[in-house]
Amino acid sequence: MVQRERVSDNVYSFQSEVYAQVTAGAVIGPNWAVVIDTLAIPEETLEIREFIERDLEVPVRYVINTHYHADHSWGNCFFPGATIIAHSNCRHLLETIGEASLSEVKKHNNSFRHVEIVTPHITFEENNLNLRVGKKTLTMIPLPGHSNDNIGILVEEDRVLFAGDAFMPMPYIVDGDLDDLVTSIKKIGKMGLENVIQGHGDIVLRGEIDAALKEDLSYLSNLRKAVRKASRRKYPLEVLDEIDVESCGKSRVLIGGLAAELHKRNLRALYRKQYGEPLIRPLEDDEYYDEEELEED
Ligand SMILES: [Zn+2]
């Protein structure tokens, strides 16, 4: 159920085959290991634990959450002996939104019955945080924009970045901030990386990183233009819904086919943030009939 890849010595990435190509990672030390994010479905997280603790024979001592979203953090409870590390906003968001949405999900989804929210034990804010694992140094770096708690984890010696959702096949800003994400993407571009493990999707190799970041920045600027264009119209949603994902420079097959839907949500969220609630055309609007009559003439 989980695809595993060895990224470099003692560094692994995992990708879900079930949900939105979401990823996780692990860095293995001589006596204990660090897990970076958990996966969407409990069985997948348990598969990662089995691999590390049974096959590699080291206990998981730390779990780092890149951000609070369910598909990255709801597996914390499957590492009961581990210390959880995240941004301080992540703790707050798990305590509030996380707890509430888990109890909602439990009402109709039996596979989450054993899941409990485990909030981070160690948190940090603006400054980076370091963790030494065997011969590797992990640097945790705030990369907000997808959400305000998103962090990346850089394996310094290997120049491998676990980016959380700051790096995805298509940027997603509904729960975040476009300007923050632009800043984070530019920051990633200056890191001199060998590999990026995106929060969703395949590993991005050194030669592909710059082009991918450029494409993301151009997508975000297209979103901005689209929303501005819509704002000049009386009924902005009608314009927004016509601006498809391809015209903003991304393919709809990305993120396991979710891209078109996520794109639509991006547009609407950005519109609301900048211009407030859009006016929706009432069913019996005179202007509507006028246009129809005009067309018939
Ligand atoms: Zn997310």
PDB file of C-alpha atoms and ligand atoms in Angstrom:
ATOM      1  CA  MET A   1       0.000   0.000   0.000  1.00  0.00           C
ATOM      2  CA  VAL A   2       3.001   2.300   0.537  1.00  0.00           C
ATOM      3  CA  GLN A   3       5.712   2.926  -2.051  1.00  0.00           C
ATOM      4  CA  ARG A   4       9.122   3.195  -0.462  1.00  0.00           C
ATOM      5  CA  GLU A   5      12.209   4.833  -1.928  1.00  0.00           C
ATOM      6  CA  ARG A   6      15.746   5.131  -0.576  1.00  0.00           C
ATOM      7  CA  VAL A   7      16.672   8.778  -1.174  1.00  0.00           C
ATOM      8  CA  SER A   8      20.224   8.686   0.192  1.00  0.00           C
ATOM      9  CA  ASP A   9      22.127   6.790   2.890  1.00  0.00           C
ATOM     10  CA  ASN A  10      19.695   6.176   5.771  1.00  0.00           C
ATOM     11  CA  VAL A  11      17.103   8.521   4.272  1.00  0.00           C
ATOM     12  CA  TYR A  12      13.801   7.108   2.966  1.00  0.00           C
ATOM     13  CA  SER A  13      10.631   8.506   1.494  1.00  0.00           C
ATOM     14  CA  PHE A  14       7.197   6.873   1.429  1.00  0.00           C
ATOM     15  CA  GLN A  15       4.267   7.615  -0.848  1.00  0.00           C
ATOM     16  CA  SER A  16       0.639   6.640  -0.400  1.00  0.00           C
ATOM     17  CA  GLU A  17      -1.001   4.643  -3.166  1.00  0.00           C
ATOM     18  CA  VAL A  18      -4.390   5.339  -1.635  1.00  0.00           C
ATOM     19  CA  TYR A  19      -4.714   9.071  -1.014  1.00  0.00           C
ATOM     20  CA  ALA A  20      -3.514  12.021  -3.128  1.00  0.00           C
ATOM     21  CA  GLN A  21       0.055  10.687  -3.475  1.00  0.00           C
ATOM     22  CA  VAL A  22       0.806  12.076  -0.020  1.00  0.00           C
ATOM     23  CA  THR A  23       4.335  11.431   1.244  1.00  0.00           C
ATOM     24  CA  ALA A  24       6.255  10.811   4.456  1.00  0.00           C
ATOM     25  CA  GLY A  25       9.913  10.188   5.262  1.00  0.00           C
ATOM     26  CA  ALA A  26      12.384   8.664   7.665  1.00  0.00           C
ATOM     27  CA  VAL A  27      15.980   9.309   8.682  1.00  0.00           C
ATOM     28  CA  ILE A  28      17.641   6.333  10.335  1.00  0.00           C
ATOM     29  CA  GLY A  29      20.355   6.687  12.962  1.00  0.00           C
ATOM     30  CA  PRO A  30      22.436   3.919  14.560  1.00  0.00           C
ATOM     31  CA  ASN A  31      20.229   3.624  17.640  1.00  0.00           C
ATOM     32  CA  TRP A  32      16.955   5.321  16.767  1.00  0.00           C
ATOM     33  CA  ALA A  33      15.059   6.913  13.881  1.00  0.00           C
ATOM     34  CA  VAL A  34      13.129  10.047  12.993  1.00  0.00           C
ATOM     35  CA  VAL A  35       9.888   9.884  11.052  1.00  0.00           C
ATOM     36  CA  ILE A  36       8.835  12.905   8.992  1.00  0.00           C
ATOM     37  CA  ASP A  37       5.033  13.054   8.707  1.00  0.00           C
ATOM     38  CA  THR A  38       2.588  10.182   8.923  1.00  0.00           C
ATOM     39  CA  LEU A  39       0.309   9.059   6.080  1.00  0.00           C
ATOM     40  CA  ALA A  40      -3.427   9.431   5.518  1.00  0.00           C
ATOM     41  CA  ILE A  41      -4.646   5.943   6.438  1.00  0.00           C
ATOM     42  CA  PRO A  42      -3.647   4.244   9.737  1.00  0.00           C
ATOM     43  CA  GLU A  43      -2.541   1.050   7.939  1.00  0.00           C
ATOM     44  CA  GLU A  44      -0.079   3.029   5.851  1.00  0.00           C
ATOM     45  CA  THR A  45       1.516   4.653   8.886  1.00  0.00           C
ATOM     46  CA  LEU A  46       1.724   1.237  10.551  1.00  0.00           C
ATOM     47  CA  GLU A  47       3.483  -0.078   7.446  1.00  0.00           C
ATOM     48  CA  ILE A  48       6.150   2.627   7.838  1.00  0.00           C
ATOM     49  CA  ARG A  49       6.554   1.756  11.517  1.00  0.00           C
ATOM     50  CA  GLU A  50       6.924  -1.956  10.698  1.00  0.00           C
ATOM     51  CA  PHE A  51       9.619  -1.200   8.139  1.00  0.00           C
ATOM     52  CA  ILE A  52      11.664   0.925  10.553  1.00  0.00           C
ATOM     53  CA  GLU A  53      11.172  -0.960  13.790  1.00  0.00           C
ATOM     54  CA  ARG A  54      10.987  -4.559  12.525  1.00  0.00           C
ATOM     55  CA  ASP A  55      13.101  -4.573   9.349  1.00  0.00           C
ATOM     56  CA  LEU A  56      15.685  -1.925  10.252  1.00  0.00           C
ATOM     57  CA  GLU A  57      15.428  -2.738  13.967  1.00  0.00           C
ATOM     58  CA  VAL A  58      15.546   0.776  15.396  1.00  0.00           C
ATOM     59  CA  PRO A  59      12.822   2.462  17.451  1.00  0.00           C
ATOM     60  CA  VAL A  60      11.242   5.708  16.262  1.00  0.00           C
ATOM     61  CA  ARG A  61      12.281   8.357  18.771  1.00  0.00           C
ATOM     62  CA  TYR A  62      10.987  11.486  17.034  1.00  0.00           C
ATOM     63  CA  VAL A  63       8.127  12.276  14.661  1.00  0.00           C
ATOM     64  CA  ILE A  64       8.299  15.649  12.918  1.00  0.00           C
ATOM     65  CA  ASN A  65       5.044  16.998  11.437  1.00  0.00           C
ATOM     66  CA  THR A  66       5.487  19.318   8.432  1.00  0.00           C
ATOM     67  CA  HIS A  67       2.009  20.744   9.203  1.00  0.00           C
ATOM     68  CA  TYR A  68      -1.234  19.905  10.949  1.00  0.00           C
ATOM     69  CA  HIS A  69      -3.334  18.588   8.033  1.00  0.00           C
ATOM     70  CA  ALA A  70      -4.843  15.146   8.643  1.00  0.00           C
ATOM     71  CA  ASP A  71      -2.885  13.389   5.899  1.00  0.00           C
ATOM     72  CA  HIS A  72       0.410  14.472   7.518  1.00  0.00           C
ATOM     73  CA  SER A  73      -0.202  14.285  11.268  1.00  0.00           C
ATOM     74  CA  TRP A  74      -3.044  11.966  12.265  1.00  0.00           C
ATOM     75  CA  GLY A  75      -0.690   8.988  12.514  1.00  0.00           C
ATOM     76  CA  ASN A  76       1.277  10.518  15.426  1.00  0.00           C
ATOM     77  CA  CYS A  77      -0.654   8.244  17.813  1.00  0.00           C
ATOM     78  CA  PHE A  78       0.921   5.143  16.229  1.00  0.00           C
ATOM     79  CA  PHE A  79       4.294   6.141  17.667  1.00  0.00           C
ATOM     80  CA  PRO A  80       3.391   6.208  21.359  1.00  0.00           C
ATOM     81  CA  GLY A  81       7.022   6.262  22.516  1.00  0.00           C
ATOM     82  CA  ALA A  82       8.047   9.111  20.215  1.00  0.00           C
ATOM     83  CA  THR A  83       8.466  12.816  20.891  1.00  0.00           C
ATOM     84  CA  ILE A  84       6.542  14.914  18.350  1.00  0.00           C
ATOM     85  CA  ILE A  85       8.160  18.069  16.936  1.00  0.00           C
ATOM     86  CA  ALA A  86       6.438  20.793  14.856  1.00  0.00           C
ATOM     87  CA  HIS A  87       5.885  24.517  14.459  1.00  0.00           C
ATOM     88  CA  SER A  88       4.039  26.081  17.408  1.00  0.00           C
ATOM     89  CA  ASN A  89       1.119  26.964  15.107  1.00  0.00           C
ATOM     90  CA  CYS A  90       0.798  23.253  14.337  1.00  0.00           C
ATOM     91  CA  ARG A  91       0.142  22.475  17.990  1.00  0.00           C
ATOM     92  CA  HIS A  92      -2.556  25.121  18.165  1.00  0.00           C
ATOM     93  CA  LEU A  93      -4.205  24.022  14.900  1.00  0.00           C
ATOM     94  CA  LEU A  94      -4.222  20.354  15.948  1.00  0.00           C
ATOM     95  CA  GLU A  95      -5.792  21.233  19.301  1.00  0.00           C
ATOM     96  CA  THR A  96      -8.579  23.189  17.620  1.00  0.00           C
ATOM     97  CA  ILE A  97      -9.314  22.286  13.983  1.00  0.00           C
ATOM     98  CA  GLY A  98      -7.605  18.871  14.188  1.00  0.00           C
ATOM     99  CA  GLU A  99      -9.569  17.618  17.205  1.00  0.00           C
ATOM    100  CA  ALA A 100     -12.853  18.897  15.788  1.00  0.00           C
ATOM    101  CA  SER A 101     -12.437  17.367  12.336  1.00  0.00           C
ATOM    102  CA  LEU A 102     -11.263  14.017  13.730  1.00  0.00           C
ATOM    103  CA  SER A 103     -14.367  13.639  15.886  1.00  0.00           C
ATOM    104  CA  GLU A 104     -16.447  14.525  12.814  1.00  0.00           C
ATOM    105  CA  VAL A 105     -14.635  11.923  10.678  1.00  0.00           C
ATOM    106  CA  LYS A 106     -14.980   9.238  13.379  1.00  0.00           C
ATOM    107  CA  LYS A 107     -18.776   9.510  13.154  1.00  0.00           C
ATOM    108  CA  HIS A 108     -18.863   8.000   9.682  1.00  0.00           C
ATOM    109  CA  ASN A 109     -15.471   6.433   9.049  1.00  0.00           C
ATOM    110  CA  ASN A 110     -14.652   3.340  11.017  1.00  0.00           C
ATOM    111  CA  SER A 111     -11.023   3.119   9.909  1.00  0.00           C
ATOM    112  CA  PHE A 112     -10.144   6.112  12.116  1.00  0.00           C
ATOM    113  CA  ARG A 113     -11.641   4.623  15.301  1.00  0.00           C
ATOM    114  CA  HIS A 114      -8.202   4.058  16.896  1.00  0.00           C
ATOM    115  CA  VAL A 115      -6.823   7.440  15.849  1.00  0.00           C
ATOM    116  CA  GLU A 116      -6.193  10.112  18.475  1.00  0.00           C
ATOM    117  CA  ILE A 117      -4.705  13.553  17.889  1.00  0.00           C
ATOM    118  CA  VAL A 118      -1.271  13.741  19.502  1.00  0.00           C
ATOM    119  CA  THR A 119      -0.075  17.320  19.667  1.00  0.00           C
ATOM    120  CA  PRO A 120       3.625  18.236  19.370  1.00  0.00           C
ATOM    121  CA  HIS A 121       5.755  18.047  22.524  1.00  0.00           C
ATOM    122  CA  ILE A 122       8.498  20.307  21.177  1.00  0.00           C
ATOM    123  CA  THR A 123       7.660  23.377  19.081  1.00  0.00           C
ATOM    124  CA  PHE A 124       9.501  26.321  17.575  1.00  0.00           C
ATOM    125  CA  GLU A 125       8.563  29.535  15.763  1.00  0.00           C
ATOM    126  CA  GLU A 126      10.579  31.841  13.503  1.00  0.00           C
ATOM    127  CA  ASN A 127      14.028  30.375  13.991  1.00  0.00           C
ATOM    128  CA  ASN A 128      15.219  27.069  12.592  1.00  0.00           C
ATOM    129  CA  LEU A 129      15.534  24.038  14.856  1.00  0.00           C
ATOM    130  CA  ASN A 130      18.267  21.395  14.538  1.00  0.00           C
ATOM    131  CA  LEU A 131      18.221  17.701  15.310  1.00  0.00           C
ATOM    132  CA  ARG A 132      21.237  15.432  14.999  1.00  0.00           C
ATOM    133  CA  VAL A 133      20.557  11.814  13.916  1.00  0.00           C
ATOM    134  CA  GLY A 134      23.704   9.685  13.685  1.00  0.00           C
ATOM    135  CA  LYS A 135      25.872  11.519  11.156  1.00  0.00           C
ATOM    136  CA  LYS A 136      23.007  13.607   9.743  1.00  0.00           C
ATOM    137  CA  THR A 137      21.861  17.063  10.728  1.00  0.00           C
ATOM    138  CA  LEU A 138      18.179  17.825  10.239  1.00  0.00           C
ATOM    139  CA  THR A 139      17.300  21.514  10.055  1.00  0.00           C
ATOM    140  CA  MET A 140      13.649  22.403  10.463  1.00  0.00           C
ATOM    141  CA  ILE A 141      12.780  25.590   8.563  1.00  0.00           C
ATOM    142  CA  PRO A 142       9.458  27.484   8.557  1.00  0.00           C
ATOM    143  CA  LEU A 143       7.987  27.486   5.011  1.00  0.00           C
ATOM    144  CA  PRO A 144       4.486  28.933   5.420  1.00  0.00           C
ATOM    145  CA  GLY A 145       1.948  29.604   2.660  1.00  0.00           C
ATOM    146  CA  HIS A 146       0.132  26.300   2.160  1.00  0.00           C
ATOM    147  CA  SER A 147      -0.719  26.649   5.848  1.00  0.00           C
ATOM    148  CA  ASN A 148       0.757  28.998   8.418  1.00  0.00           C
ATOM    149  CA  ASP A 149       2.473  26.134  10.291  1.00  0.00           C
ATOM    150  CA  ASN A 150       4.205  24.437   7.344  1.00  0.00           C
ATOM    151  CA  ILE A 151       7.893  23.604   7.840  1.00  0.00           C
ATOM    152  CA  GLY A 152      10.533  21.920   5.700  1.00  0.00           C
ATOM    153  CA  ILE A 153      13.135  19.483   7.014  1.00  0.00           C
ATOM    154  CA  LEU A 154      16.537  19.779   5.352  1.00  0.00           C
ATOM    155  CA  VAL A 155      18.985  16.881   5.615  1.00  0.00           C
ATOM    156  CA  GLU A 156      22.036  19.151   5.523  1.00  0.00           C
ATOM    157  CA  GLU A 157      24.707  16.623   4.500  1.00  0.00           C
ATOM    158  CA  ASP A 158      22.651  15.248   1.595  1.00  0.00           C
ATOM    159  CA  ARG A 159      20.909  18.511   0.545  1.00  0.00           C
ATOM    160  CA  VAL A 160      17.605  16.649   0.649  1.00  0.00           C
ATOM    161  CA  LEU A 161      14.521  18.677   1.580  1.00  0.00           C
ATOM    162  CA  PHE A 162      11.281  17.251   2.920  1.00  0.00           C
ATOM    163  CA  ALA A 163       9.219  20.302   1.962  1.00  0.00           C
ATOM    164  CA  GLY A 164       5.819  19.473   3.372  1.00  0.00           C
ATOM    165  CA  ASP A 165       3.132  21.071   1.216  1.00  0.00           C
ATOM    166  CA  ALA A 166       5.232  24.155   0.422  1.00  0.00           C
ATOM    167  CA  PHE A 167       6.202  22.052  -2.610  1.00  0.00           C
ATOM    168  CA  MET A 168       3.428  20.145  -4.391  1.00  0.00           C
ATOM    169  CA  PRO A 169       2.738  19.276  -8.044  1.00  0.00           C
ATOM    170  CA  MET A 170       0.310  22.238  -7.891  1.00  0.00           C
ATOM    171  CA  PRO A 171       0.367  24.853  -5.095  1.00  0.00           C
ATOM    172  CA  TYR A 172      -2.647  24.764  -2.783  1.00  0.00           C
ATOM    173  CA  ILE A 173      -3.386  27.916  -0.768  1.00  0.00           C
ATOM    174  CA  VAL A 174      -6.948  27.514   0.500  1.00  0.00           C
ATOM    175  CA  ASP A 175      -5.804  27.203   4.116  1.00  0.00           C
ATOM    176  CA  GLY A 176      -2.832  29.519   3.685  1.00  0.00           C
ATOM    177  CA  ASP A 177      -1.531  32.678   2.085  1.00  0.00           C
ATOM    178  CA  LEU A 178      -0.348  33.236  -1.483  1.00  0.00           C
ATOM    179  CA  ASP A 179       2.318  35.840  -0.635  1.00  0.00           C
ATOM    180  CA  ASP A 180       3.788  33.644   2.103  1.00  0.00           C
ATOM    181  CA  LEU A 181       3.940  30.727  -0.317  1.00  0.00           C
ATOM    182  CA  VAL A 182       5.758  32.826  -2.930  1.00  0.00           C
ATOM    183  CA  THR A 183       8.351  33.727  -0.263  1.00  0.00           C
ATOM    184  CA  SER A 184       8.731  30.080   0.757  1.00  0.00           C
ATOM    185  CA  ILE A 185       9.100  28.879  -2.845  1.00  0.00           C
ATOM    186  CA  LYS A 186      11.822  31.487  -3.484  1.00  0.00           C
ATOM    187  CA  LYS A 187      13.579  30.379  -0.292  1.00  0.00           C
ATOM    188  CA  ILE A 188      13.549  26.740  -1.461  1.00  0.00           C
ATOM    189  CA  GLY A 189      15.014  27.870  -4.786  1.00  0.00           C
ATOM    190  CA  LYS A 190      18.102  29.221  -2.986  1.00  0.00           C
ATOM    191  CA  MET A 191      18.814  26.101  -0.921  1.00  0.00           C
ATOM    192  CA  GLY A 192      20.998  24.268  -3.461  1.00  0.00           C
ATOM    193  CA  LEU A 193      19.162  20.946  -3.250  1.00  0.00           C
ATOM    194  CA  GLU A 194      19.829  17.458  -4.588  1.00  0.00           C
ATOM    195  CA  ASN A 195      16.283  16.200  -4.053  1.00  0.00           C
ATOM    196  CA  VAL A 196      12.975  17.520  -2.854  1.00  0.00           C
ATOM    197  CA  ILE A 197      10.416  15.217  -1.274  1.00  0.00           C
ATOM    198  CA  GLN A 198       7.199  17.077  -1.982  1.00  0.00           C
ATOM    199  CA  GLY A 199       4.259  16.792   0.396  1.00  0.00           C
ATOM    200  CA  HIS A 200       2.383  15.093  -2.443  1.00  0.00           C
ATOM    201  CA  GLY A 201       3.722  13.468  -5.613  1.00  0.00           C
ATOM    202  CA  ASP A 202       7.040  12.074  -6.745  1.00  0.00           C
ATOM    203  CA  ILE A 203      10.548  13.041  -5.675  1.00  0.00           C
ATOM    204  CA  VAL A 204      11.842  16.079  -7.568  1.00  0.00           C
ATOM    205  CA  LEU A 205      15.444  15.644  -8.727  1.00  0.00           C
ATOM    206  CA  ARG A 206      18.131  18.334  -8.790  1.00  0.00           C
ATOM    207  CA  GLY A 207      17.784  19.045 -12.526  1.00  0.00           C
ATOM    208  CA  GLU A 208      14.010  19.472 -12.246  1.00  0.00           C
ATOM    209  CA  ILE A 209      13.761  21.679  -9.159  1.00  0.00           C
ATOM    210  CA  ASP A 210      14.222  25.125 -10.745  1.00  0.00           C
ATOM    211  CA  ALA A 211      11.708  24.490 -13.518  1.00  0.00           C
ATOM    212  CA  ALA A 212       9.157  23.131 -11.037  1.00  0.00           C
ATOM    213  CA  LEU A 213       9.519  26.170  -8.759  1.00  0.00           C
ATOM    214  CA  LYS A 214       9.237  28.533 -11.727  1.00  0.00           C
ATOM    215  CA  GLU A 215       6.071  26.778 -12.860  1.00  0.00           C
ATOM    216  CA  ASP A 216       4.628  27.091  -9.349  1.00  0.00           C
ATOM    217  CA  LEU A 217       5.385  30.825  -9.205  1.00  0.00           C
ATOM    218  CA  SER A 218       3.823  31.368 -12.605  1.00  0.00           C
ATOM    219  CA  TYR A 219       0.741  29.370 -11.559  1.00  0.00           C
ATOM    220  CA  LEU A 220       0.365  31.566  -8.466  1.00  0.00           C
ATOM    221  CA  SER A 221       0.718  34.734 -10.483  1.00  0.00           C
ATOM    222  CA  ASN A 222      -1.922  33.424 -12.935  1.00  0.00           C
ATOM    223  CA  LEU A 223      -4.250  32.845  -9.984  1.00  0.00           C
ATOM    224  CA  ARG A 224      -3.737  36.430  -8.918  1.00  0.00           C
ATOM    225  CA  LYS A 225      -4.493  37.742 -12.417  1.00  0.00           C
ATOM    226  CA  ALA A 226      -7.582  35.540 -12.751  1.00  0.00           C
ATOM    227  CA  VAL A 227      -9.027  36.793  -9.491  1.00  0.00           C
ATOM    228  CA  ARG A 228      -8.346  40.409 -10.429  1.00  0.00           C
ATOM    229  CA  LYS A 229     -10.098  39.885 -13.764  1.00  0.00           C
ATOM    230  CA  ALA A 230     -13.116  38.321 -12.046  1.00  0.00           C
ATOM    231  CA  SER A 231     -13.322  41.175  -9.556  1.00  0.00           C
ATOM    232  CA  ARG A 232     -14.164  43.631 -12.341  1.00  0.00           C
ATOM    233  CA  ARG A 233     -17.347  41.724 -13.152  1.00  0.00           C
ATOM    234  CA  LYS A 234     -20.700  41.958 -11.463  1.00  0.00           C
ATOM    235  CA  TYR A 235     -20.904  38.180 -10.902  1.00  0.00           C
ATOM    236  CA  PRO A 236     -17.276  37.121 -10.341  1.00  0.00           C
ATOM    237  CA  LEU A 237     -17.874  33.393  -9.805  1.00  0.00           C
ATOM    238  CA  GLU A 238     -19.064  32.990 -13.376  1.00  0.00           C
ATOM    239  CA  VAL A 239     -15.723  34.256 -14.609  1.00  0.00           C
ATOM    240  CA  LEU A 240     -13.717  32.329 -12.017  1.00  0.00           C
ATOM    241  CA  ASP A 241     -15.324  29.003 -12.860  1.00  0.00           C
ATOM    242  CA  GLU A 242     -14.367  29.416 -16.504  1.00  0.00           C
ATOM    243  CA  ILE A 243     -10.673  29.798 -15.716  1.00  0.00           C
ATOM    244  CA  ASP A 244      -9.528  26.192 -15.855  1.00  0.00           C
ATOM    245  CA  VAL A 245      -6.376  24.696 -14.402  1.00  0.00           C
ATOM    246  CA  GLU A 246      -4.676  24.289 -17.801  1.00  0.00           C
ATOM    247  CA  SER A 247      -5.041  27.975 -18.617  1.00  0.00           C
ATOM    248  CA  CYS A 248      -3.122  28.707 -15.396  1.00  0.00           C
ATOM    249  CA  GLY A 249      -0.297  26.395 -16.448  1.00  0.00           C
ATOM    250  CA  LYS A 250      -0.983  23.121 -14.607  1.00  0.00           C
ATOM    251  CA  SER A 251      -2.388  19.774 -15.717  1.00  0.00           C
ATOM    252  CA  ARG A 252      -5.602  18.385 -14.272  1.00  0.00           C
ATOM    253  CA  VAL A 253      -4.115  14.904 -13.821  1.00  0.00           C
ATOM    254  CA  LEU A 254      -1.790  16.107 -11.045  1.00  0.00           C
ATOM    255  CA  ILE A 255      -2.201  15.004  -7.398  1.00  0.00           C
ATOM    256  CA  GLY A 256      -4.005  11.816  -8.332  1.00  0.00           C
ATOM    257  CA  GLY A 257      -6.506  13.714 -10.515  1.00  0.00           C
ATOM    258  CA  LEU A 258      -7.505  16.170  -7.791  1.00  0.00           C
ATOM    259  CA  ALA A 259      -5.823  19.171  -9.464  1.00  0.00           C
ATOM    260  CA  ALA A 260      -8.896  20.589 -11.239  1.00  0.00           C
ATOM    261  CA  GLU A 261     -10.949  20.588  -8.057  1.00  0.00           C
ATOM    262  CA  LEU A 262      -8.119  22.025  -5.922  1.00  0.00           C
ATOM    263  CA  HIS A 263      -7.558  24.716  -8.549  1.00  0.00           C
ATOM    264  CA  LYS A 264     -11.204  25.759  -8.376  1.00  0.00           C
ATOM    265  CA  ARG A 265     -10.926  26.016  -4.584  1.00  0.00           C
ATOM    266  CA  ASN A 266      -7.700  28.033  -4.907  1.00  0.00           C
ATOM    267  CA  LEU A 267      -9.447  30.605  -7.106  1.00  0.00           C
ATOM    268  CA  ARG A 268     -12.478  30.954  -4.871  1.00  0.00           C
ATOM    269  CA  ALA A 269     -10.411  31.170  -1.678  1.00  0.00           C
ATOM    270  CA  LEU A 270      -8.106  33.807  -3.114  1.00  0.00           C
ATOM    271  CA  TYR A 271     -11.070  35.801  -4.391  1.00  0.00           C
ATOM    272  CA  ARG A 272     -12.769  35.769  -0.978  1.00  0.00           C
ATOM    273  CA  LYS A 273      -9.560  36.749   0.760  1.00  0.00           C
ATOM    274  CA  GLN A 274      -9.020  39.777  -1.475  1.00  0.00           C
ATOM    275  CA  TYR A 275     -12.531  40.930  -2.302  1.00  0.00           C
ATOM    276  CA  GLY A 276     -14.893  39.293   0.187  1.00  0.00           C
ATOM    277  CA  GLU A 277     -18.030  37.284  -0.614  1.00  0.00           C
ATOM    278  CA  PRO A 278     -18.761  37.378  -4.365  1.00  0.00           C
ATOM    279  CA  LEU A 279     -22.161  38.484  -5.606  1.00  0.00           C
ATOM    280  CA  ILE A 280     -24.082  35.550  -7.100  1.00  0.00           C
ATOM    281  CA  ARG A 281     -26.508  36.044  -9.960  1.00  0.00           C
ATOM    282  CA  PRO A 282     -30.067  35.722  -8.685  1.00  0.00           C
ATOM    283  CA  LEU A 283     -32.228  33.269 -10.638  1.00  0.00           C
ATOM    284  CA  GLU A 284     -34.662  35.894 -11.916  1.00  0.00           C
ATOM    285  CA  ASP A 285     -32.223  38.579 -12.819  1.00  0.00           C
ATOM    286  CA  ASP A 286     -33.497  40.954 -15.501  1.00  0.00           C
ATOM    287  CA  GLU A 287     -30.070  41.292 -16.964  1.00  0.00           C
ATOM    288  CA  TYR A 288     -29.990  37.537 -17.587  1.00  0.00           C
ATOM    289  CA  TYR A 289     -33.180  37.628 -19.685  1.00  0.00           C
ATOM    290  CA  ASP A 290     -31.966  40.717 -21.499  1.00  0.00           C
ATOM    291  CA  GLU A 291     -28.815  38.916 -22.585  1.00  0.00           C
ATOM    292  CA  GLU A 292     -30.799  35.931 -23.804  1.00  0.00           C
ATOM    293  CA  GLU A 293     -33.108  38.102 -25.835  1.00  0.00           C
ATOM    294  CA  LEU A 294     -30.169  39.911 -27.297  1.00  0.00           C
ATOM    295  CA  GLU A 295     -28.628  36.623 -28.401  1.00  0.00           C
ATOM    296  CA  GLU A 296     -31.828  35.587 -30.150  1.00  0.00           C
ATOM    297  CA  ASP A 297     -31.827  38.827 -32.146  1.00  0.00           C
TER     298      ASP A 297
HETATM  299 ZN    ZN B   1      -1.617  20.081   3.655  1.00  0.00          ZN
END
